[in-house]
Short mmCIF file of C-alpha atoms and ligand atoms in Angstrom, two decimals:
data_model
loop_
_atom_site.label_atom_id
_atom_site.label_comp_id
_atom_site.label_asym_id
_atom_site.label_seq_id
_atom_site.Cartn_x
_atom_site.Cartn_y
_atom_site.Cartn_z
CA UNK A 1 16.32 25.56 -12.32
CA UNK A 2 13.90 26.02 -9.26
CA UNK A 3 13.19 22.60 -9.77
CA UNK A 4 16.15 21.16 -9.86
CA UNK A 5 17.67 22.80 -6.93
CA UNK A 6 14.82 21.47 -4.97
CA UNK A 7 15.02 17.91 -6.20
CA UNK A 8 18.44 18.48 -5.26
CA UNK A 9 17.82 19.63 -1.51
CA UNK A 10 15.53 16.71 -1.01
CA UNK A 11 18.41 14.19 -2.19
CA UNK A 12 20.88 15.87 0.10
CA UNK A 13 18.53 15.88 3.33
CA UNK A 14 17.74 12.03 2.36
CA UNK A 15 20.20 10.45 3.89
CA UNK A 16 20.12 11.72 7.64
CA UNK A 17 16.10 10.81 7.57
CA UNK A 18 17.40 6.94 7.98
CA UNK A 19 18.86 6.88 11.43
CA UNK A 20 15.45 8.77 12.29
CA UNK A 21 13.57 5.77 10.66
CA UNK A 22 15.69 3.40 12.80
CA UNK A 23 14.74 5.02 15.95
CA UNK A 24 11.19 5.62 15.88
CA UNK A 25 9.75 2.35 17.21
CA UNK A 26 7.18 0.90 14.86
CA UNK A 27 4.34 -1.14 16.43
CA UNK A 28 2.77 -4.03 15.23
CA UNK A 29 -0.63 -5.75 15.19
CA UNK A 30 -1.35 -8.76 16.88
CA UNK A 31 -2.58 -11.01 14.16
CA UNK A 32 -4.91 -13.31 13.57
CA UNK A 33 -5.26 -16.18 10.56
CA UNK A 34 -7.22 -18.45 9.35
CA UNK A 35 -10.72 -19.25 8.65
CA UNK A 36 -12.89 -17.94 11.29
CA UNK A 37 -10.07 -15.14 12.39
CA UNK A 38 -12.38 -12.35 11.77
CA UNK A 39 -14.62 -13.50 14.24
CA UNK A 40 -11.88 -14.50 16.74
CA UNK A 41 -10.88 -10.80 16.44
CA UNK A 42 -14.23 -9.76 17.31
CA UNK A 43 -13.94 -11.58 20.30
CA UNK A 44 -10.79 -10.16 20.98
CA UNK A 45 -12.18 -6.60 20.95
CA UNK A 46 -14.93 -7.32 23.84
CA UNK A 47 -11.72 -9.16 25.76
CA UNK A 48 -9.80 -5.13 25.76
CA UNK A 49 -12.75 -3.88 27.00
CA UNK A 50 -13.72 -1.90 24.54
CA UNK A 51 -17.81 -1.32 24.70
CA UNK A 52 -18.93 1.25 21.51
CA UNK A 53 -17.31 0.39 18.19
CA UNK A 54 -17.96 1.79 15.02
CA UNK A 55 -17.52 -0.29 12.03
CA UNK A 56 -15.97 1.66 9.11
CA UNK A 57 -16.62 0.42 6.26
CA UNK A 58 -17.98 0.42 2.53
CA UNK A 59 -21.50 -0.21 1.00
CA UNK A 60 -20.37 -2.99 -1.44
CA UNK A 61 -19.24 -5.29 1.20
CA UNK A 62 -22.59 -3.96 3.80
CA UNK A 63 -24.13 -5.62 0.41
CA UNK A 64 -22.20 -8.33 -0.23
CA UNK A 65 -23.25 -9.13 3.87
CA UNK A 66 -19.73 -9.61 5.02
CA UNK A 67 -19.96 -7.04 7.47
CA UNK A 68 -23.36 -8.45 8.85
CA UNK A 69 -21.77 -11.42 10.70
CA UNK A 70 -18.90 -9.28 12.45
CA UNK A 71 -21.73 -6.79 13.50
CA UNK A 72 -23.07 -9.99 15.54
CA UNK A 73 -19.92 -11.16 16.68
CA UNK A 74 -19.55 -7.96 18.40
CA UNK A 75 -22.92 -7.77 19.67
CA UNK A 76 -22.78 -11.13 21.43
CA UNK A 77 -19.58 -9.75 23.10
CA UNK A 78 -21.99 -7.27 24.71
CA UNK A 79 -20.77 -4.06 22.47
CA UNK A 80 -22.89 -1.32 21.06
CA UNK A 81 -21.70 -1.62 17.39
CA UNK A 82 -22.45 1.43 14.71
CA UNK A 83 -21.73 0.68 10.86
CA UNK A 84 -20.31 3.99 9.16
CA UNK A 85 -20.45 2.53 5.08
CA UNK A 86 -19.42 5.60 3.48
CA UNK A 87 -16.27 4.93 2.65
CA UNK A 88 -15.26 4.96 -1.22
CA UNK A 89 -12.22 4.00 -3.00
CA UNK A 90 -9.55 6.91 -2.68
CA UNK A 91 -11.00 8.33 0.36
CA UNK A 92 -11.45 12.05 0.33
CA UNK A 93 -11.53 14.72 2.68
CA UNK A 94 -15.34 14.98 2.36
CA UNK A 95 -15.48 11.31 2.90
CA UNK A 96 -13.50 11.25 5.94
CA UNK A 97 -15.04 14.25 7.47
CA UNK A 98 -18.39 12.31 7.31
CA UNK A 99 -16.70 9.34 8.85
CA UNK A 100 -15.47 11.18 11.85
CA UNK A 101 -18.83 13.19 12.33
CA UNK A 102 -20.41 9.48 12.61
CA UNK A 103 -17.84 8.43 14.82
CA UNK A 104 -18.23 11.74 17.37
CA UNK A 105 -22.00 11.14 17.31
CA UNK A 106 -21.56 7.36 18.48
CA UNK A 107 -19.12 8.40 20.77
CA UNK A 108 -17.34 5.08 19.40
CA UNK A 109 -14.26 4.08 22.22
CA UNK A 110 -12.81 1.80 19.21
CA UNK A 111 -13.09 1.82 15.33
CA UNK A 112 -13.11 -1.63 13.57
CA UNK A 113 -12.00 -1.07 9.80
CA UNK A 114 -13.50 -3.96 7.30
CA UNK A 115 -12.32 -3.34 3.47
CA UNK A 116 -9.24 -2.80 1.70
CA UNK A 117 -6.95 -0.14 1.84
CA UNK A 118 -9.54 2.80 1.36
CA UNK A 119 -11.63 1.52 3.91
CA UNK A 120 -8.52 0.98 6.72
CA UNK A 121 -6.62 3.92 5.57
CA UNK A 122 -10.11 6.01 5.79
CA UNK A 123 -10.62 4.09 9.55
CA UNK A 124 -6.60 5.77 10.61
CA UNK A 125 -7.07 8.89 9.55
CA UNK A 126 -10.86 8.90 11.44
CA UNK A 127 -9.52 7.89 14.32
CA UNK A 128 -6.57 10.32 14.03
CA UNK A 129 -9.25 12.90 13.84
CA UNK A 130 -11.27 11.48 16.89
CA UNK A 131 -8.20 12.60 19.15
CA UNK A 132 -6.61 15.21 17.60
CA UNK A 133 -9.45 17.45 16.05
CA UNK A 134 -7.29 17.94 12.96
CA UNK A 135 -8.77 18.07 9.62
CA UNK A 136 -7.35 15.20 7.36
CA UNK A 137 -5.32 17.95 5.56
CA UNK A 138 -3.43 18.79 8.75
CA UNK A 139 -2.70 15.46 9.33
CA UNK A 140 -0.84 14.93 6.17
CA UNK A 141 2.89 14.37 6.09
CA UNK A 142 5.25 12.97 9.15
CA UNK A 143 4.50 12.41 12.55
CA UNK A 144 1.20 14.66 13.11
CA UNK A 145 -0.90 12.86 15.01
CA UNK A 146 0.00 14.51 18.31
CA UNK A 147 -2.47 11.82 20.81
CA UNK A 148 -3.01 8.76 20.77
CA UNK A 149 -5.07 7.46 18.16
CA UNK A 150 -8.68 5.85 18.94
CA UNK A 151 -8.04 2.24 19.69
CA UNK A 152 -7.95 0.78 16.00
CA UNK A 153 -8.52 -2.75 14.55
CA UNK A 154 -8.64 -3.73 10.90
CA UNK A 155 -9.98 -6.78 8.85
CA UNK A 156 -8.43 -6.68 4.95
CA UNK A 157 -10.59 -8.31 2.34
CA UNK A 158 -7.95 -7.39 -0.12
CA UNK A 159 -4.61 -8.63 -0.45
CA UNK A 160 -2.47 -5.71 -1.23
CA UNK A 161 -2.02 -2.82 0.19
CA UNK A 162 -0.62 -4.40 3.47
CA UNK A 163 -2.37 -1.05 5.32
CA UNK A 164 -3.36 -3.42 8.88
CA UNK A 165 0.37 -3.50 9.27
CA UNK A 166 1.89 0.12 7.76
CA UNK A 167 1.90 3.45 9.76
CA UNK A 168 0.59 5.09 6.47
CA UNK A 169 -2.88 5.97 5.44
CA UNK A 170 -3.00 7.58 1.75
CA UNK A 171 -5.66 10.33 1.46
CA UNK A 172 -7.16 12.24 -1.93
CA UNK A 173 -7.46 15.93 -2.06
CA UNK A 174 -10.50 16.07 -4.51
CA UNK A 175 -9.84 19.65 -5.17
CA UNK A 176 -5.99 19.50 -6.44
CA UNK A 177 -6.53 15.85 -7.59
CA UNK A 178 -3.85 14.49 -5.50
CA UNK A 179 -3.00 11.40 -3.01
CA UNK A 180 -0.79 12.29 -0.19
CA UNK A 181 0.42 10.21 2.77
CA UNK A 182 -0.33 10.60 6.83
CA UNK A 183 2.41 8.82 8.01
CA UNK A 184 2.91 7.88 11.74
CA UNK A 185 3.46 4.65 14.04
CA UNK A 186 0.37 5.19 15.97
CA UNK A 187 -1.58 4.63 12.98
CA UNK A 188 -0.85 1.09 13.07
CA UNK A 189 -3.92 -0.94 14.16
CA UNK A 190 -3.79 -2.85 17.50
CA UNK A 191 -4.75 -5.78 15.78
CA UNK A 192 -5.61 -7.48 12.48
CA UNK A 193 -7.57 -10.47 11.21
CA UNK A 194 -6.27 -12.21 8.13
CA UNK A 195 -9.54 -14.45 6.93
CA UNK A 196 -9.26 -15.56 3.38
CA UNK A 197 -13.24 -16.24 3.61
CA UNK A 198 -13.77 -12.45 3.20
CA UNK A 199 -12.19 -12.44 0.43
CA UNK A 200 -13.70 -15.31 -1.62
CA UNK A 201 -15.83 -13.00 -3.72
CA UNK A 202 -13.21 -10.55 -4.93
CA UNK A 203 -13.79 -9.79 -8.57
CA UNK A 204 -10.87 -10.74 -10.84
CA UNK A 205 -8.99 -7.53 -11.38
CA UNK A 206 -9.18 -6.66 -7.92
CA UNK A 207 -7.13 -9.36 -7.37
CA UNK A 208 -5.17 -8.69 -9.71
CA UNK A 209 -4.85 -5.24 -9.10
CA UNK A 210 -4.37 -5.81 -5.20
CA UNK A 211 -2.14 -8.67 -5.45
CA UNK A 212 0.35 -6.79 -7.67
CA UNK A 213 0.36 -3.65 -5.04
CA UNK A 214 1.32 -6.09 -2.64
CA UNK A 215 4.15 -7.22 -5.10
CA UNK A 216 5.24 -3.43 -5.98
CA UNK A 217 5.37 -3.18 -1.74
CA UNK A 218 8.11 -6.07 -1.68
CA UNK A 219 9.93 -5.53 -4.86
CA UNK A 220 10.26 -1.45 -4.42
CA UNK A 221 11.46 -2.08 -0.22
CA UNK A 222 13.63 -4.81 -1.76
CA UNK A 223 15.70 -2.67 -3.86
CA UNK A 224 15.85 0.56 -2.12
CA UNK A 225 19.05 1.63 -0.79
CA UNK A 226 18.82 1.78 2.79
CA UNK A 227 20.31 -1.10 4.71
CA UNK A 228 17.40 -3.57 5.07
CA UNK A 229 18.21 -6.75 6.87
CA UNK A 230 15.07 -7.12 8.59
CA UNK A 231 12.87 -6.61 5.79
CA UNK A 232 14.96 -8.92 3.51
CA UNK A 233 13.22 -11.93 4.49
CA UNK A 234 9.60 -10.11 4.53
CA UNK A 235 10.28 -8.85 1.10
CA UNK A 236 11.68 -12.50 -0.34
CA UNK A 237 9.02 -14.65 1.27
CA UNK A 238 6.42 -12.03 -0.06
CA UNK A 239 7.50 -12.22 -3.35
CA UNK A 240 7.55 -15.49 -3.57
CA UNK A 241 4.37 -16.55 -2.42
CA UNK A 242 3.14 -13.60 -4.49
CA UNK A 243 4.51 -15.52 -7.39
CA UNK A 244 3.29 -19.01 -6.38
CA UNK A 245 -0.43 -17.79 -5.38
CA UNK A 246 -1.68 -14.90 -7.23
CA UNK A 247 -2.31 -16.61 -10.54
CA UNK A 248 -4.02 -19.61 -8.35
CA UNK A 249 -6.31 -16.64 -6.77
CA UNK A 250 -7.42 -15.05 -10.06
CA UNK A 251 -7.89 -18.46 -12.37
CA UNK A 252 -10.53 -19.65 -8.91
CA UNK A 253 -11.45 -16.96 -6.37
CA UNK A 254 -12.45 -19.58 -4.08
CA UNK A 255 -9.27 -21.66 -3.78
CA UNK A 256 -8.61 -20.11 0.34
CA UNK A 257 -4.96 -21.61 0.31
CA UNK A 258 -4.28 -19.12 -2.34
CA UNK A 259 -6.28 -16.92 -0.89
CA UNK A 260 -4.75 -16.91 2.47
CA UNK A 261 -0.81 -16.86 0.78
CA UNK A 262 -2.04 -13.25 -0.72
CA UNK A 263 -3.03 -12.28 2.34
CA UNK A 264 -0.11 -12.52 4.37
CA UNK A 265 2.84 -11.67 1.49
CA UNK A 266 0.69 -8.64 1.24
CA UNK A 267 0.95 -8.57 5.28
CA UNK A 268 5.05 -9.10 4.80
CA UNK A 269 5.12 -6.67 2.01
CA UNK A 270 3.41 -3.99 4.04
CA UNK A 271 5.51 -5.22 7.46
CA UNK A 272 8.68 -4.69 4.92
CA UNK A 273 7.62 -1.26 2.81
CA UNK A 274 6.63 0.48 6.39
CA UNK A 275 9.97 1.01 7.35
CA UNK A 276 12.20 0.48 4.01
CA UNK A 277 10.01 2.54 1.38
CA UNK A 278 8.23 2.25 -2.06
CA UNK A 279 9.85 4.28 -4.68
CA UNK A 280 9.29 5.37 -7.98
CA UNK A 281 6.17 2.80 -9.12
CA UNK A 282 4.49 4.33 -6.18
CA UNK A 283 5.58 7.87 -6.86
CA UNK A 284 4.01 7.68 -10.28
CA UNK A 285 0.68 6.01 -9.21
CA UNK A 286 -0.19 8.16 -6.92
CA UNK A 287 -0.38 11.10 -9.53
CA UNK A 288 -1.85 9.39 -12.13
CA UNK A 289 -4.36 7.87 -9.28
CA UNK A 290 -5.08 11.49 -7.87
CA UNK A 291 -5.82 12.68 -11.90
CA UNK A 292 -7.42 10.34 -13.22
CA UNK A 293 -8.78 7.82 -10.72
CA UNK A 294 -7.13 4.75 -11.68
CA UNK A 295 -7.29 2.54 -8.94
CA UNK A 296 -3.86 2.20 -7.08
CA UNK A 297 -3.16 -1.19 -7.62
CA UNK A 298 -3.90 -0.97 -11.38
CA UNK A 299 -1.44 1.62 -11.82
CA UNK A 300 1.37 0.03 -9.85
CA UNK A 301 1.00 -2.99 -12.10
CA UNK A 302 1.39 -1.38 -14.90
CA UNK A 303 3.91 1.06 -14.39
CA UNK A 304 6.17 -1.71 -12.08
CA UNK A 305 8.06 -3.16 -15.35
CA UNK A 306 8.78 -0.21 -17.16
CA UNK A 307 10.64 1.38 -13.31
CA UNK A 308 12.47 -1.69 -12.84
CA UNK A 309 13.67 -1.59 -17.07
CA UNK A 310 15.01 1.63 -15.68
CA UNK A 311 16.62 0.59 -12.33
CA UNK A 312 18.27 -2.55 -13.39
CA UNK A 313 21.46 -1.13 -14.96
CA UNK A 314 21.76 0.05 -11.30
CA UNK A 315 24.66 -1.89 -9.76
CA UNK A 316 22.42 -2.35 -6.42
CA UNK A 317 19.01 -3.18 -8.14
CA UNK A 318 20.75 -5.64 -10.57
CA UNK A 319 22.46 -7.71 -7.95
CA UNK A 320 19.13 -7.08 -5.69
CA UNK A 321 16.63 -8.12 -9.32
CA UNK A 322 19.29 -11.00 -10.04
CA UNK A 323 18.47 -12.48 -6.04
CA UNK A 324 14.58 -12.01 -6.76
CA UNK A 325 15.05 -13.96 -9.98
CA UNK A 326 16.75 -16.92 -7.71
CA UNK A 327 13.69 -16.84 -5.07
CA UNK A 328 11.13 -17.01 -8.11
CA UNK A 329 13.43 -20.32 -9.36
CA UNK A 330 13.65 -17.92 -12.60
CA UNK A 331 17.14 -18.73 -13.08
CA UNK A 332 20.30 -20.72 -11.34
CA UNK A 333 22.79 -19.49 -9.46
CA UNK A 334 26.57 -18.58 -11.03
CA UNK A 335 24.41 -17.24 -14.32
CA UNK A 336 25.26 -13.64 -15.13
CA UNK A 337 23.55 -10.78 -12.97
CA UNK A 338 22.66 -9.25 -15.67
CA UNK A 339 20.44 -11.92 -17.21
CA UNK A 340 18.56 -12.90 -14.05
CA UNK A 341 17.50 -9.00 -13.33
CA UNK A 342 16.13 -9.13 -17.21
CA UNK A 343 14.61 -12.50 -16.34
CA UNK A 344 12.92 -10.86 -13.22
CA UNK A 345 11.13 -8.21 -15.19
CA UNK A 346 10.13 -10.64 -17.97
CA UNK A 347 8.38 -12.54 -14.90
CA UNK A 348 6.32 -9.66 -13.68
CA UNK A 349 5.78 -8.79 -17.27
CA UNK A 350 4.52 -12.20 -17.72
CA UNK A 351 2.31 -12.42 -14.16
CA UNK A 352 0.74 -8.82 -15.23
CA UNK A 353 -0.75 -10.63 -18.64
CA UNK A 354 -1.80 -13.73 -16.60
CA UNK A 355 -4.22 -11.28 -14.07
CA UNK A 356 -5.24 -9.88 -17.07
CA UNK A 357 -3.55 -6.34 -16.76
CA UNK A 358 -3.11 -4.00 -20.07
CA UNK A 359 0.25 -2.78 -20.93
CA UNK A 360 -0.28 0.59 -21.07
CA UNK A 361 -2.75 3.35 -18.40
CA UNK A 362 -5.02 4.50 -21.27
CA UNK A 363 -6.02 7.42 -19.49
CA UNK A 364 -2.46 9.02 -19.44
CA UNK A 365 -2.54 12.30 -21.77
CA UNK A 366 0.43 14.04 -23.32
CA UNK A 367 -0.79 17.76 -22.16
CA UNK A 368 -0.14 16.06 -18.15
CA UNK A 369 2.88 14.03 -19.22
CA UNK A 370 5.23 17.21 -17.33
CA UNK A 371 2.40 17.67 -14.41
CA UNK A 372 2.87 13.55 -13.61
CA UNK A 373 6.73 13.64 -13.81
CA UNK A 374 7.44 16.74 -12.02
CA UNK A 375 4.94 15.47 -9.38
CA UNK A 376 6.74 12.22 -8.98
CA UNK A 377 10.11 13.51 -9.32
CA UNK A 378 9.67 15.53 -6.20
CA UNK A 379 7.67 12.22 -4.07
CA UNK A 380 10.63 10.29 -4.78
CA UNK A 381 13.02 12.88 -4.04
CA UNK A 382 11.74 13.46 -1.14
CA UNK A 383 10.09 10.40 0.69
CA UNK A 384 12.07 7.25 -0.90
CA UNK A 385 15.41 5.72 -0.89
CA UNK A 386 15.21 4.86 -4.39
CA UNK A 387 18.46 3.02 -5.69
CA UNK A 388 18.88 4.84 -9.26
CA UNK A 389 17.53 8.70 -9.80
CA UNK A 390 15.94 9.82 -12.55
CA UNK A 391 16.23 12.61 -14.38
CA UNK A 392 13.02 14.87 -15.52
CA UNK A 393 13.85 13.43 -18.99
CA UNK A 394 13.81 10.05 -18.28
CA UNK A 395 10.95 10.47 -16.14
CA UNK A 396 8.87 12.26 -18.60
CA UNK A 397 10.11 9.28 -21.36
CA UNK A 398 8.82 6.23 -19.45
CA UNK A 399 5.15 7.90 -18.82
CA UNK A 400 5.56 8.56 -22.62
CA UNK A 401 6.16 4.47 -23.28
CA UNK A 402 3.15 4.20 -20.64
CA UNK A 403 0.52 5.70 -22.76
CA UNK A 404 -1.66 3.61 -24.94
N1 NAD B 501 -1.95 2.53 3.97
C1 NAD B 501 -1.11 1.98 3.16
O1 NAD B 501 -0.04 1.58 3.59
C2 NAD B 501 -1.46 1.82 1.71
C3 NAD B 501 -0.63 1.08 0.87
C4 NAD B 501 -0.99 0.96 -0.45
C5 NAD B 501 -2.16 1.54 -0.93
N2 NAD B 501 -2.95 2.27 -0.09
C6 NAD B 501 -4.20 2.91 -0.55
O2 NAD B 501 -5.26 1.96 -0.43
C7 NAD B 501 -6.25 2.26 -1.42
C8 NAD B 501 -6.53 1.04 -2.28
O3 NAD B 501 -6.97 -0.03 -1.50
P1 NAD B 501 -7.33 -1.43 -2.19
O4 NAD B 501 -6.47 -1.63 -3.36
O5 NAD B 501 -7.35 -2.46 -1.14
O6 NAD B 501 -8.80 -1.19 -2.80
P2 NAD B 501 -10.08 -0.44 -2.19
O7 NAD B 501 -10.10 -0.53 -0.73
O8 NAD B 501 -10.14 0.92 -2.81
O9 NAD B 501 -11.25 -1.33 -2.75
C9 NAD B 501 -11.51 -1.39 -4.16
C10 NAD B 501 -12.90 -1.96 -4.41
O10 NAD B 501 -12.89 -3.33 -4.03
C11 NAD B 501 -14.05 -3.64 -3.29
N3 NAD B 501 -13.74 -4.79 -2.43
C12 NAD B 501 -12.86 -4.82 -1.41
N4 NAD B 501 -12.80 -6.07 -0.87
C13 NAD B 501 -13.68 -6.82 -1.56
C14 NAD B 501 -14.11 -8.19 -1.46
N5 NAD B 501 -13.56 -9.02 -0.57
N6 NAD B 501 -15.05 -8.63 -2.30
C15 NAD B 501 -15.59 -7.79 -3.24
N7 NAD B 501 -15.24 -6.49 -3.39
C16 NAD B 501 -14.29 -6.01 -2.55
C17 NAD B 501 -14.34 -2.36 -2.54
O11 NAD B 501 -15.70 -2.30 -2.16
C18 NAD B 501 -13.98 -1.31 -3.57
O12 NAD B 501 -15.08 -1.03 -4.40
C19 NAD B 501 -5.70 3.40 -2.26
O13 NAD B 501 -6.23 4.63 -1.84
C20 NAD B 501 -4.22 3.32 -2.00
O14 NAD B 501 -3.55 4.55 -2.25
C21 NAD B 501 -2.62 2.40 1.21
FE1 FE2 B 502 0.79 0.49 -2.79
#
């Protein structure tokens, strides 16, 4: 009854958080593309003036030496550059604690994030400590960071989480195995490099994993209910390229047109989620990330069918699943709503077994079925404009058609 009545306050509040959302003004990156666009970037940081940057990062790519030639790039530009390489996926408290001890001992005046989404959002919440002195717990939720942040850049060399363009950085709690979000504009990094070279050597389920995130990003901000014209076309053009490249990635890593498409729908999808939302893909993945460690991307791939199953008998997400069916060329105009939204879903259903992702999250148990859905109940109460609720039932029935 608790429960409910909470769920219910949540829903209530919801709708005066959008003008808020309209008014804060959300920054964004200067970008750079193209081969060679991480180094151009590095360039870029010696022309701000910035003369101490620490390089957050991970050990796989230290070892897979693509952080070795950005190291020089900066160098030659006259800075004193630091590599911080303990950075793991899911970032942790512990993890960024140790990140911002390196950072205060270099007395770094910029941080330049190289990795995917744990390594950038590990990089924001660093720097958010750098200025504020707040431990990464305090940080969590809207609008903490109180200063400034520590002049950030970022180089993705995934294409899917879209976090060198979002205000979000997504931290673990290792203790109550759970993800939660720091959410604020100055997290967003002053400017990004989008170089498909870095990403040439990305195993096959990352990409797949990655490049569905970035499709979960678009789709979710697509059908949310909050008027969205300016994400529209972000969301569309993501989608489709998403649709058109992703396959191309995975079947040969090396194709860098592909490459390069990933990388900016999953720029679009981010520019599009950061101010219209994820909903309830994301609300489940985060749990059943923070449990049982399945990487994010993973999760949102396999969970994205059964959600939209759900929402499509929704008036709004069947008209809105019906128009993402026409930008796919899944269907023609004038044929039923109904049909196209289907033929949507059998399309990601269909691009999940191409990448070579399972069905089902085999790690899901029945004794946390309840812990998952009351979890993601509440994120989606609270945080997202999703366009259909769900009841604990039906919440607690689609994780049940999600185990193996
Ligand atoms: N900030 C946001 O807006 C946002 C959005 C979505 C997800 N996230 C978060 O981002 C994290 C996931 O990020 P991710 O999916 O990019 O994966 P990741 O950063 O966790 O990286 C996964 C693995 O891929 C490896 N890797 C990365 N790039 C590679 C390359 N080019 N070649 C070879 N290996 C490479 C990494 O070393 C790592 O082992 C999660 O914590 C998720 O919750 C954040
Ligand atoms: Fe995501």
């Amino acid at each position: 009854m608790l429960f409910q009545l909470r769920l219910l306050a949540y829903r209530l509040i919801k709708p005066f958080m959008w003008p808020v959302s309209r008014v804060v003004a959300i920054p964004r990156p200067t970008l750079f593309v193209g081969p060679g666009s991480a180094q151009r970037l590095c360039v870029s940081i010696g022309q701000f003036g910035f003369r101490r940057v620490m390089i957050v990062t991970d050990a796989v790519l230290v070892k897979l030496g693509l952080v070795e030639p950005l190291r020089i790039a900066l160098q030659a530009e006259g800075i004193d550059v630091a590599i911080h390489d303990g950075i793991t996926p899911d970032p942790t408290y512990p993890v960024l604690q140790a990140g911002y001890e390196a950072v205060k001992a270099h007395r770094s005046d910029a941080i330049l994030a190289v990795g995917g989404g744990s390594a950038i959002d590990a990089a924001k919440v660093i720097g958010a400590m750098a200025v504020t002195g707040k431990s990464p717990a305090k940080l969590v939720g809207m609008l903490k960071v109180s200063k400034p942040m520590l002049p950030l850049f970022a180089i993705p060399t995934t294409a899917g989480t879209g976090s060198e363009v979002t205000v979000a950085a997504v931290v673990t709690d290792p203790v109550q195995h759970s993800k939660s979000a720091v959410i604020d504009p100055k997290l967003v990094p002053l400017a990004a490099a989008l170089d498909a070279q870095l990403m040439r050597g990305m195993p096959k389920p990352i990409t797949a994993a990655t490049g569905m995130d970035a499709l979960t990003h678009a789709v979710e901000a697509y059908l949310n209910r909050w008027p969205h014209a300016e994400t529209a076309q972000h969301c569309t053009a993501a989608v489709r390229m998403i649709f058109g490249n992703l396959q191309r990635a995975y079947d040969d890593g090396s194709d860098l047109a592909a490459r390069e498409a990933m990388a900016l729908a999953s720029f679009y999808a981010g520019l599009a989620f950061t101010k219209a939302y994820v909903g309830y893909v994301h609300a489940f993945s985060h749990k059943i990330g923070g449990m049982y460690g399945v990487p994010h991307g993973l999760a949102n791939a396999i969970t994205l069918p059964y959600v939209l199953d759900f929402l499509k008998d929704a008036p709004l997400a069947r008209q809105r699943l019906a128009e993402l069916a026409l930008v796919i060329g899944a269907g023609t105009e004038g044929e039923p709503e109904a049909v196209l939204a289907q033929r949507f879903v059998e399309r990601v259903r269909e691009l999940n077994r191409g990448v070579g992702i399972p069905e089902k999250i085999a790690a899901l148990k029945s004794g946390d079925i309840q812990e998952v859905a009351r979890a993601a109940m509440v994120e989606a109460a609270r945080d997202y404009p999703v366009p259909k609720s769900m009841t604990l039932e039906q919440s607690q029935a689609l994780l049940q058609r999600l185990q193996a």
